[in-house]
XYZ file of C-alpha atoms in Angstrom:
755
model
C 66.463 96.267 293.159
C 69.619 95.231 291.328
C 68.907 91.617 292.330
C 65.483 91.764 290.717
C 66.939 93.271 287.575
C 69.616 90.581 287.374
C 67.055 87.829 287.650
C 64.990 89.561 284.954
C 68.016 89.690 282.666
C 68.712 86.000 283.194
C 65.128 85.162 282.287
C 64.896 87.396 279.238
C 68.444 87.263 278.019
C 70.317 90.060 276.396
C 67.746 90.821 273.671
C 65.005 91.323 276.303
C 67.092 93.787 278.288
C 67.771 95.791 275.205
C 64.018 95.986 274.475
C 63.188 97.353 277.977
C 65.950 99.902 277.880
C 64.662 101.034 274.535
C 61.261 101.838 276.029
C 62.658 103.876 278.981
C 62.579 107.662 278.528
C 64.506 110.460 280.186
C 63.294 111.311 283.661
C 63.404 107.818 285.145
C 65.806 106.891 287.937
C 66.958 103.729 289.778
C 68.873 105.777 292.372
C 71.938 103.551 292.076
C 74.080 106.623 291.879
C 71.805 108.911 293.834
C 69.162 111.371 292.680
C 71.615 113.880 291.288
C 72.691 111.457 288.622
C 69.093 111.454 287.331
C 68.872 115.230 287.506
C 66.552 115.020 290.501
C 66.619 117.928 292.966
C 65.724 118.476 296.544
C 63.258 121.344 296.988
C 65.067 124.315 298.434
C 61.957 125.571 300.237
C 60.716 122.423 301.950
C 61.323 121.421 305.573
C 63.918 118.701 305.114
C 65.431 116.441 302.385
C 64.980 112.947 301.207
C 67.821 110.590 302.128
C 69.590 108.345 299.598
C 70.154 104.696 300.550
C 72.861 102.971 298.521
C 73.302 99.220 298.174
C 77.115 99.638 298.271
C 77.095 101.493 301.565
C 75.969 100.483 305.023
C 72.921 102.137 306.462
C 71.022 102.372 309.710
C 67.726 100.973 308.444
C 65.971 98.089 310.114
C 66.737 94.684 308.724
C 63.139 94.404 307.495
C 63.712 97.180 304.997
C 64.394 96.242 301.358
C 67.968 95.934 300.111
C 69.299 98.098 297.272
C 69.473 101.786 296.399
C 66.453 104.086 296.845
C 65.251 107.327 298.393
C 63.850 107.300 301.927
C 62.481 109.558 304.686
C 62.710 108.670 308.383
C 59.539 110.389 309.596
C 60.413 109.749 313.221
C 63.122 112.366 312.975
C 60.732 115.142 312.011
C 57.838 116.948 313.499
C 54.323 116.186 312.338
C 53.457 118.065 309.154
C 57.019 118.711 308.064
C 57.605 117.888 304.428
C 60.389 116.839 302.105
C 60.042 117.175 298.321
C 62.022 115.501 295.585
C 61.623 117.117 292.187
C 61.983 115.241 288.905
C 63.329 117.137 285.914
C 60.892 119.029 283.676
C 59.614 116.840 280.906
C 58.091 117.630 277.516
C 56.427 114.630 275.985
C 54.995 114.502 272.501
C 53.428 111.090 272.765
C 51.671 108.800 275.174
C 53.808 107.799 278.115
C 53.530 106.449 281.625
C 55.472 106.995 284.818
C 55.606 104.124 287.277
C 57.469 103.777 290.559
C 57.876 101.622 293.674
C 56.898 102.858 297.085
C 56.488 101.630 300.617
C 55.468 103.049 303.978
C 57.034 100.965 306.739
C 56.880 101.065 310.525
C 58.100 98.625 313.143
C 55.323 99.620 315.412
C 51.787 100.305 314.549
C 52.329 104.022 314.213
C 51.502 105.931 311.055
C 54.704 106.645 309.165
C 53.108 109.638 307.331
C 51.879 110.369 303.825
C 53.377 110.067 300.383
C 52.027 112.767 298.037
C 52.691 113.087 294.323
C 52.334 116.424 292.585
C 52.414 117.220 288.904
C 53.338 120.869 288.337
C 52.775 122.238 284.830
C 54.822 125.015 283.256
C 56.448 125.892 286.574
C 53.073 126.784 287.955
C 51.743 126.201 291.469
C 51.751 122.721 292.966
C 47.989 122.478 293.213
C 46.816 119.505 295.250
C 48.361 116.037 295.091
C 47.177 113.918 292.214
C 47.947 110.761 294.157
C 48.732 109.952 297.782
C 48.906 107.129 300.248
C 48.817 107.280 304.046
C 49.674 104.727 306.699
C 51.861 101.620 306.695
C 51.864 99.532 303.521
C 54.237 96.757 304.706
C 57.847 95.951 304.149
C 57.546 95.038 300.474
C 57.598 97.389 297.512
C 54.284 98.289 295.909
C 53.988 99.532 292.343
C 51.983 102.566 291.181
C 51.823 104.388 287.877
C 51.072 107.920 286.715
C 49.265 108.496 283.442
C 50.245 112.133 282.766
C 48.520 113.644 279.740
C 50.550 116.791 279.314
C 52.039 117.196 275.884
C 54.509 119.371 274.131
C 54.966 122.331 274.033
C 53.792 122.275 277.672
C 56.174 120.936 280.263
C 55.485 119.295 283.555
C 57.354 118.227 286.629
C 56.592 115.325 288.968
C 57.300 115.950 292.665
C 57.390 113.302 295.386
C 56.527 114.675 298.813
C 56.913 112.849 302.134
C 54.961 114.346 305.014
C 55.943 113.267 308.510
C 53.262 112.147 310.909
C 55.327 112.088 314.097
C 55.175 108.295 314.485
C 58.230 106.435 315.739
C 60.175 104.121 313.471
C 58.287 105.093 310.362
C 59.783 105.204 306.905
C 58.584 106.395 303.475
C 60.562 105.185 300.448
C 60.439 105.383 296.676
C 62.468 103.574 294.063
C 62.779 102.620 290.461
C 60.964 105.552 288.806
C 60.432 104.854 285.109
C 59.165 107.047 282.304
C 57.737 104.614 279.748
C 56.751 105.479 276.177
C 53.507 103.518 276.231
C 50.215 103.803 278.070
C 49.849 102.847 281.671
C 48.265 99.516 282.338
C 46.380 100.266 285.509
C 45.735 104.042 285.329
C 43.599 105.632 282.575
C 44.974 108.252 280.210
C 42.894 111.392 279.611
C 42.377 112.725 276.150
C 43.263 116.350 275.618
C 41.035 118.568 277.770
C 39.877 121.628 275.890
C 39.431 125.146 277.179
C 35.963 126.090 278.341
C 34.640 129.568 277.730
C 31.476 130.741 279.431
C 29.884 134.030 280.310
C 29.935 135.204 283.876
C 27.056 133.922 285.906
C 26.639 130.769 283.828
C 27.488 127.157 284.672
C 30.768 125.894 283.256
C 31.102 122.225 282.282
C 34.324 120.301 281.845
C 34.078 116.863 280.275
C 37.071 114.622 280.711
C 37.319 111.575 278.451
C 39.732 108.869 279.556
C 41.079 105.788 277.815
C 40.763 102.771 280.055
C 38.150 101.129 282.130
C 36.464 103.014 284.849
C 37.045 101.324 288.155
C 34.287 101.518 290.688
C 36.675 102.475 293.450
C 38.522 105.086 291.414
C 38.305 108.627 292.734
C 37.605 111.318 290.107
C 37.849 115.067 290.552
C 38.563 118.284 288.717
C 41.623 119.994 290.077
C 42.095 123.736 289.953
C 45.566 125.101 289.690
C 45.114 127.126 292.869
C 44.445 123.939 294.841
C 40.661 123.638 294.829
C 39.171 120.243 293.977
C 35.751 119.934 292.348
C 33.957 116.594 292.685
C 32.687 114.745 289.664
C 29.082 115.370 288.687
C 28.566 112.390 286.396
C 30.488 109.507 284.855
C 29.500 107.564 281.803
C 31.051 104.637 279.929
C 31.386 105.499 276.275
C 32.583 101.989 275.279
C 34.648 99.217 276.799
C 37.821 101.283 276.509
C 36.638 104.828 277.249
C 34.595 106.646 279.815
C 33.609 110.296 280.326
C 33.523 112.308 283.532
C 31.547 115.528 283.728
C 32.357 118.357 286.124
C 30.168 121.420 286.686
C 31.087 124.783 288.097
C 28.020 126.752 289.162
C 27.494 130.379 288.209
C 31.108 131.166 287.579
C 32.574 134.630 287.867
C 35.851 136.215 286.907
C 37.256 134.907 290.190
C 36.740 131.349 288.911
C 38.867 131.962 285.833
C 41.874 129.588 286.131
C 43.439 126.366 284.818
C 41.688 123.088 285.550
C 42.581 119.448 284.940
C 41.012 116.047 285.470
C 42.455 113.659 288.008
C 41.634 110.019 288.689
C 43.175 108.076 291.532
C 43.226 104.521 292.809
C 45.563 102.413 294.851
C 47.350 101.483 291.671
C 48.133 104.996 290.604
C 46.715 108.122 289.136
C 45.814 109.692 285.796
C 46.012 113.419 285.225
C 44.992 115.435 282.209
C 46.498 118.561 280.771
C 45.453 121.881 282.218
C 42.598 123.510 280.340
C 41.624 127.108 280.875
C 38.295 128.230 282.186
C 37.708 131.497 280.383
C 35.034 133.594 282.014
C 33.806 136.379 279.802
C 32.169 139.386 281.372
C 29.064 140.223 279.365
C 29.407 143.697 277.900
C 27.783 146.722 279.524
C 27.753 150.248 278.084
C 29.663 152.849 280.051
C 27.484 155.799 279.074
C 23.714 156.098 278.895
C 22.009 156.507 275.552
C 21.924 160.023 274.167
C 18.651 161.776 273.400
C 18.524 163.055 269.823
C 14.864 163.938 269.435
C 11.634 163.935 271.394
C 7.954 164.071 270.510
C 4.640 163.309 272.168
C 4.791 159.617 271.247
C 8.404 158.944 270.319
C 11.964 159.272 271.562
C 14.951 159.202 269.217
C 18.132 157.978 270.899
C 21.723 157.206 270.058
C 22.821 153.954 271.694
C 26.357 155.017 272.723
C 27.397 151.332 272.645
C 31.027 151.777 271.574
C 32.521 152.193 275.041
C 31.820 149.145 277.160
C 32.784 147.365 280.330
C 33.232 143.626 279.758
C 34.125 141.453 276.805
C 33.112 141.380 273.194
C 32.410 140.627 270.512
C 28.959 142.235 270.554
C 26.531 140.202 268.542
C 23.310 141.870 269.648
C 22.264 145.351 270.718
C 18.965 145.901 272.451
C 17.106 148.866 273.907
C 15.263 148.241 277.152
C 12.789 150.880 278.254
C 10.007 151.337 280.750
C 7.952 154.009 282.415
C 9.675 155.191 285.558
C 6.385 154.739 287.418
C 5.417 151.498 285.725
C 6.191 147.837 286.325
C 6.508 146.614 282.746
C 9.692 146.559 280.668
C 9.960 146.207 276.904
C 13.033 145.311 274.896
C 13.725 145.966 271.213
C 16.611 144.599 269.161
C 18.539 147.348 267.371
C 20.810 147.025 264.352
C 21.713 150.693 263.920
C 23.543 153.325 265.980
C 20.290 155.188 266.548
C 16.819 153.998 267.353
C 13.379 155.520 267.560
C 10.994 154.324 270.243
C 7.439 154.562 268.941
C 3.953 154.451 270.426
C 4.901 156.022 273.727
C 2.564 157.867 276.042
C 2.689 161.661 275.958
C 4.148 163.596 278.879
C 5.493 160.423 280.452
C 8.896 159.840 281.975
C 10.793 156.875 280.599
C 13.945 155.095 281.673
C 15.951 153.835 278.688
C 18.951 151.508 278.881
C 21.054 149.654 276.336
C 21.668 145.904 276.557
C 24.658 144.323 274.820
C 25.085 140.610 274.171
C 28.195 138.597 273.376
C 28.189 134.971 272.156
C 27.143 132.208 274.454
C 24.490 131.535 276.967
C 24.202 134.357 279.447
C 26.092 136.672 277.138
C 23.719 139.536 277.739
C 25.290 142.020 280.089
C 23.652 144.177 282.676
C 21.801 147.173 281.281
C 23.916 150.275 280.880
C 23.348 153.550 282.743
C 19.843 154.850 282.224
C 18.695 157.796 280.179
C 15.746 159.259 282.037
C 13.721 161.527 279.824
C 10.154 162.579 279.203
C 8.028 162.701 276.101
C 6.310 165.905 275.114
C 2.682 166.617 275.777
C 0.259 165.885 272.978
C -2.629 168.073 271.939
C -5.690 167.389 274.108
C -8.112 164.872 272.705
C -11.161 166.988 273.417
C -12.879 169.123 275.983
C -15.378 167.642 278.418
C -18.248 166.146 276.509
C -20.932 167.738 278.588
C -21.089 170.887 280.663
C -23.794 170.299 283.212
C -25.376 173.253 284.947
C -25.511 172.279 288.589
C -27.044 175.456 289.985
C -28.351 178.740 288.640
C -28.742 181.739 290.864
C -29.258 185.384 290.127
C -25.566 186.250 290.180
C -23.763 182.938 289.900
C -23.779 179.732 287.903
C -22.312 176.448 289.183
C -21.004 174.161 286.435
C -20.253 170.423 286.673
C -18.076 168.568 284.196
C -16.744 165.096 283.690
C -13.452 164.154 285.241
C -10.587 164.997 282.911
C -8.312 161.987 282.805
C -4.913 161.710 281.227
C -6.473 159.983 278.240
C -8.233 163.277 277.472
C -5.665 165.841 278.572
C -2.710 163.899 277.081
C -0.508 165.852 279.454
C -0.030 165.870 283.194
C 0.249 169.651 283.156
C -2.871 171.296 281.843
C -5.299 174.100 282.517
C -9.061 174.076 282.435
C -10.567 177.489 281.797
C -14.198 178.500 281.692
C -14.881 181.575 279.593
C -18.078 183.580 279.675
C -19.494 186.699 278.106
C -22.761 188.549 278.230
C -24.412 191.719 276.949
C -26.432 193.637 279.476
C -27.452 196.684 277.492
C -26.469 200.294 278.063
C -23.149 199.436 276.480
C -22.394 196.879 279.174
C -20.599 193.998 277.481
C -18.259 191.832 279.521
C -16.112 188.823 278.742
C -13.720 187.004 281.033
C -12.034 183.658 281.548
C -11.501 181.909 284.871
C -8.959 179.205 285.645
C -10.495 176.203 287.360
C -9.097 173.601 289.691
C -8.801 170.511 287.476
C -9.255 168.247 290.494
C -12.533 169.861 291.522
C -15.635 168.478 289.793
C -17.466 171.796 289.993
C -16.706 175.414 289.381
C -18.629 178.582 290.154
C -18.860 181.596 287.896
C -20.005 184.470 290.041
C -20.427 188.231 289.933
C -22.833 187.857 287.032
C -25.738 190.209 286.327
C -29.189 188.809 287.089
C -31.679 187.852 284.427
C -29.036 187.842 281.724
C -28.129 185.364 279.018
C -24.594 184.233 279.777
C -22.616 182.306 277.173
C -20.276 179.687 278.676
C -17.606 177.532 277.107
C -14.761 175.458 278.477
C -11.195 175.465 277.190
C -8.716 172.669 277.877
C -5.105 173.679 277.236
C -1.716 172.083 277.641
C 1.698 173.158 276.330
C 0.945 171.606 272.950
C -2.551 172.815 272.143
C -6.070 173.592 273.218
C -9.590 172.349 272.748
C -12.698 174.486 273.124
C -16.180 173.239 273.851
C -19.292 174.545 272.195
C -20.932 177.513 273.833
C -23.771 176.960 276.246
C -26.173 179.822 276.927
C -27.693 180.021 280.392
C -29.966 182.721 281.729
C -29.258 183.780 285.273
C -32.129 183.926 287.699
C -33.998 187.117 288.551
C -32.975 189.226 291.501
C -34.402 192.182 293.323
C -34.156 195.242 291.085
C -31.614 197.965 291.452
C -32.286 201.561 292.356
C -34.741 203.720 290.503
C -32.397 206.255 288.880
C -32.223 209.348 291.022
C -31.751 211.422 287.899
C -35.115 210.224 286.643
C -36.971 211.370 289.734
C -38.758 214.683 289.231
C -41.154 216.150 291.723
C -43.443 219.018 290.621
C -44.847 220.735 293.716
C -48.151 222.508 294.163
C -49.655 223.979 297.302
C -51.431 220.812 298.383
C -50.088 218.183 296.004
C -46.922 216.916 294.352
C -46.635 215.358 290.910
C -43.834 212.707 291.002
C -42.236 211.174 287.874
C -39.754 208.281 287.714
C -38.221 205.768 285.316
C -37.534 202.030 285.462
C -34.359 200.979 287.355
C -31.237 200.895 285.266
C -30.779 197.327 286.510
C -34.246 195.808 286.621
C -32.638 192.363 287.245
C -35.791 190.728 285.972
C -39.346 191.679 285.148
C -40.646 194.612 287.203
C -43.935 193.650 288.878
C -44.754 196.843 290.779
C -43.504 200.025 292.354
C -43.902 201.082 295.932
C -43.665 204.690 297.115
C -43.537 205.533 300.778
C -43.757 209.179 301.793
C -44.073 211.302 304.865
C -43.509 214.897 305.860
C -40.162 215.656 307.409
C -40.351 219.421 308.003
C -42.639 222.421 307.323
C -42.405 226.172 307.181
C -45.696 226.281 309.036
C -45.097 225.437 312.691
C -48.701 224.387 312.980
C -48.117 221.409 310.730
C -47.406 218.128 312.580
C -44.566 216.240 310.754
C -44.054 213.243 313.010
C -46.781 211.079 311.549
C -46.283 207.559 310.103
C -45.353 207.216 306.425
C -47.989 206.453 303.865
C -47.603 203.932 301.064
C -48.738 204.017 297.465
C -48.425 200.941 295.238
C -48.258 201.348 291.467
C -48.384 198.882 288.579
C -45.253 197.681 286.799
C -45.763 200.092 283.901
C -46.384 203.206 285.994
C -44.052 206.155 285.699
C -45.808 208.853 287.768
C -48.257 209.593 290.565
C -50.016 212.656 292.044
C -49.821 212.876 295.799
C -52.695 215.093 297.049
C -54.054 216.418 300.323
C -50.658 217.639 301.305
C -49.783 220.562 303.516
C -48.501 223.723 301.833
C -44.944 224.708 302.595
C -44.081 221.212 303.797
C -41.118 219.031 302.726
C -42.016 215.445 301.969
C -39.547 212.567 301.581
C -40.443 209.987 298.940
C -38.859 206.513 299.004
C -39.522 204.689 295.750
C -38.482 201.144 294.981
C -39.280 198.509 292.385
C -39.899 194.791 292.781
C -39.547 191.572 290.810
C -40.714 188.135 291.798
C -37.613 188.047 294.015
C -38.799 191.015 296.061
C -38.199 194.703 296.399
C -34.914 196.317 295.654
C -33.367 199.237 297.502
C -35.239 202.523 297.617
C -34.243 205.818 296.078
C -35.053 208.907 298.152
C -36.062 212.363 297.005
C -37.309 215.343 299.006
C -39.938 217.660 297.528
C -41.443 220.739 299.239
C -45.001 221.902 298.479
C -45.613 225.493 297.598
C -46.788 227.784 300.323
C -50.315 229.247 300.124
C -51.318 232.822 300.529
C -52.521 233.699 304.021
C -56.245 233.584 304.668
C -57.796 236.899 305.658
C -61.008 236.977 307.650
C -64.221 238.151 306.042
C -65.130 241.804 306.329
C -68.899 242.203 306.653
C -70.336 244.609 304.141
C -66.859 245.080 302.801
C -66.605 248.565 304.345
C -64.754 248.189 307.604
C -64.514 251.890 308.262
C -64.700 252.845 311.910
C -64.329 256.583 311.533
C -63.788 258.999 308.734
C -62.593 262.606 308.504
C -61.834 264.814 305.575
C -58.256 263.513 305.407
C -58.396 260.164 307.256
C -60.310 257.003 307.497
C -59.974 254.595 310.372
C -60.389 250.897 309.547
C -60.328 247.679 311.578
C -57.364 245.426 310.700
C -57.879 241.748 311.493
C -54.984 239.211 311.716
C -54.682 236.766 308.804
C -54.423 232.972 309.095
C -51.027 231.620 307.864
C -51.200 228.832 305.355
C -47.972 226.951 304.760
C -45.708 229.714 305.962
C -45.946 232.259 308.781
C -47.125 235.802 308.115
C -44.113 237.910 307.259
C -45.831 241.335 306.889
C -49.113 243.208 306.694
C -49.572 245.945 304.091
C -52.128 248.793 303.903
C -52.610 249.883 300.283
C -54.423 253.063 299.191
C -55.847 253.256 295.714
C -57.144 256.561 294.348
C -60.523 256.408 292.613
C -60.650 257.845 289.104
C -63.891 258.201 287.201
C -62.461 256.825 284.007
C -60.829 253.819 285.639
C -62.616 250.538 285.862
C -63.542 249.679 289.354
C -61.519 246.726 290.789
C -63.524 243.774 291.904
C -62.861 242.519 295.368
C -63.350 238.955 294.392
C -60.525 237.409 292.414
C -58.632 240.616 292.200
C -54.890 240.663 292.049
C -53.071 242.030 295.004
C -50.549 244.779 294.842
C -47.360 242.859 294.774
C -44.963 245.719 294.047
C -44.440 248.011 297.017
C -44.830 251.618 295.838
C -44.327 254.540 298.186
C -46.506 257.650 298.090
C -43.861 259.782 296.434
C -43.020 257.076 293.886
C -46.670 256.694 293.025
C -47.006 260.448 292.402
C -44.011 260.640 290.119
C -44.569 257.331 288.425
C -48.272 257.574 287.873
C -49.057 254.533 289.962
C -52.750 254.257 290.920
C -51.799 253.028 294.404
C -49.250 253.402 297.138
C -48.297 251.540 300.301
C -49.506 253.565 303.187
C -48.037 251.227 305.790
C -46.085 247.953 306.177
C -46.732 246.372 309.544
C -44.817 243.439 311.106
C -46.993 240.478 312.212
C -46.166 241.227 315.843
C -47.997 244.556 315.572
C -51.248 242.778 314.853
C -51.694 239.879 317.265
C -55.401 240.594 317.189
C -57.864 242.906 315.402
C -56.933 246.543 315.848
C -57.969 249.920 314.313
C -55.644 251.670 311.921
C -56.030 255.217 310.604
C -55.231 255.696 306.995
C -53.830 259.202 306.458
C -52.391 259.631 309.968
C -49.300 261.193 308.433
C -46.961 258.586 310.021
C -44.239 256.377 308.498
C -44.385 252.625 308.865
C -41.216 250.710 308.013
C -40.215 253.351 305.466
C -43.643 253.937 303.974
C -45.347 257.374 304.610
C -49.088 257.325 305.381
C -50.057 260.839 304.081
C -53.396 262.533 304.774
C -56.041 261.751 302.225
C -57.285 264.418 299.872
C -60.749 265.633 301.037
C -62.255 265.857 297.577
C -60.935 262.494 296.290
C -62.230 259.003 296.691
C -60.085 256.107 297.839
C -60.229 252.323 298.122
C -58.419 250.979 301.132
C -56.893 247.473 300.822
C -55.453 245.221 303.483
C -52.811 242.641 302.388
C -51.226 239.758 304.327
C -47.875 238.438 303.021
C -46.150 235.086 303.639
C -42.593 234.808 302.321
C -40.056 231.933 302.671
C -36.850 231.465 300.775
C -37.673 232.548 297.207
C -41.415 232.123 297.437
C -43.855 234.867 298.387
C -47.618 234.605 298.596
C -49.978 237.583 299.206
C -53.624 237.671 300.088
C -55.560 241.003 299.944
C -59.008 242.360 300.624
C -60.663 245.771 300.123
C -61.752 246.805 303.540
C -63.006 250.361 303.001
C -63.834 253.100 300.489
C -63.623 256.859 301.197
C -65.897 259.005 299.086
C -65.754 262.760 298.026
C -67.423 266.065 299.457
C -68.377 265.146 302.968
C -67.096 268.395 304.551
C -67.571 272.250 303.905
C -64.956 274.348 302.318
C -62.028 275.128 304.470
C -60.936 278.612 305.111
C -57.976 280.064 303.389
C -56.044 279.964 306.583
C -56.703 276.262 307.113
C -55.770 275.546 303.558
C -52.480 277.326 303.925
C -51.694 275.380 307.056
C -52.430 272.053 305.359
C -50.278 273.006 302.453
C -47.418 273.845 304.806
C -47.854 270.743 306.912
C -48.221 268.096 304.247
C -46.672 269.661 301.212
C -49.887 269.111 299.282
C -50.261 271.193 296.207
C -53.488 272.692 295.109
C -54.068 270.205 292.359
C -53.991 267.306 294.823
C -56.366 268.826 297.295
C -58.593 270.386 294.689
C -60.680 273.366 295.545
C -60.985 274.154 299.216
C -64.610 275.298 298.764
């Protein structure tokens, strides 16, 4: 190298040498005195060191190698991949400069001597990737390359030469004559200052590198990241004959892409490298907390944005509220310029999800929505009740009602009740009102347990937590039904011996218009064993307005059961039963021919024929023989239509009480199974009644009575069967008279004169 410099000095002379030296800057080195003299350092952490070859000292190099002083690596002495780095001093340039150097890669055989890499480290940062390299043999002559480094004060940079062994035999890598020149490179372009790029996460970042110099077709362009990644050029464009632009794009960057980047161009003649510019990736802001609910109504929600605490980067230039129904697919966004915001025109009783969006400057500056506030609007008052209440079915005791489907647009609430209320007045103080909850999903509801043939007022009520709507009343008359019972309390049976007069009233629940009454009756028992009670019932039909009926040709002393029921057009209702017993009749006595039934007569007796009576409604309970004294001043009793002697009076009671008659005998029915004679005055006692001798001089009527008696009813039939006249015998002697008086205790007045 010193030979070439000497020749150059001879050609230029002293003034020319002074001019070149004036343009050299610190950092260059000719290696005449070794690298240390130029403040160059071997890397302490590489695999081996560069060797210094001095022109004043012998060396082991092949004769084909250049003469002079330089730095060299014998790659054959090292394993493949081992590296040696020579570090230039840190430089701070405040103007355009250029670094050029000589290099060669020599081998005596056709092996690959290795690779020469050049790094430019900025501010003691990482090496990144080489900005220039050459691989393989280049010959035995020096080649020249230049570095256009565009790193300016106050930043510092350091150039590092790295030799990487390939394992070939006899291979050498050498550098020499490194110069730092204070003018632009001739062959390598210089980059203008590369500015920082700030983008929001998720967006594409674009670096545009503008270089001074002509773009060579074979030049390689890339964007180099400080961590070693290389990004290929996306587009190049000539701005004019002295400048061109290279565009680099990073797709959808994230925080992990945030780093320093620089532009690198490389050719065989050297390399240009720009300053490092920072890729700043901003994280779009996102609220930490969900919005806070301040107020709620049927159609609005008042919220506080809670946008002060965020994750990500500011500044915040836009606040938005994003909301949607939790069950819907649409989303709506409103810009907000206040800490609170009121969402209007919402649907009642609807759940909404509300989030806050924050935006910082730049494309893609809108962050992810913050945590959601999930809340629900209140119910609103129902719009109306169903428009029409359609009667689907009317029966006697139930009404089926149809109504239109109640959608949310009517109920304005997902929670609601549909109630049907009814009331009616049935008379007799019967007034009822009630409300029934209905199944809102069912299109029909039944109101039952209603009274038949009654005007029922219906209305529907739609309620939700916020209000209610009532429909107009609809009046429906229920259908007729069979009538209820004829009131038992209204039934009154008036009995006679052979008929019953029956009264009744209309059923308390007519359940319609009464069309007729039906009475069925039959005998169920009788006091008279001769009456047959097992016959079929008989039926009497009466008009709708009837309230009584006389049932004739009945048996005396017989209990009849009456079943009375009413009917409407729907049929007969249930029957009400009442039992009524006819009165018993007096027994029937046989006829006595000529009235006088006397068989024999003495002065004190008369014998008569007693014939059994015929029971009528009740069995004969007793026979009675009654004696009536004849008095001239007393009206003679008629045998026809006369009243019988109902009060039993004994002979002694008649005498003391002045009764015109006395019971001479009471005979049980068993004593008279058939006609038999009986002597009145036989001086015997029959069931407590004395039959005294008759007075010879007095007249008597003899009566025969038959008695039927059941429970509290007694009937008597009587007939005069004989008459005993006066004076049929001669006067008795005094002795006979005395005997009679002693025997019968008859005083003289009763017997009269004995003559």
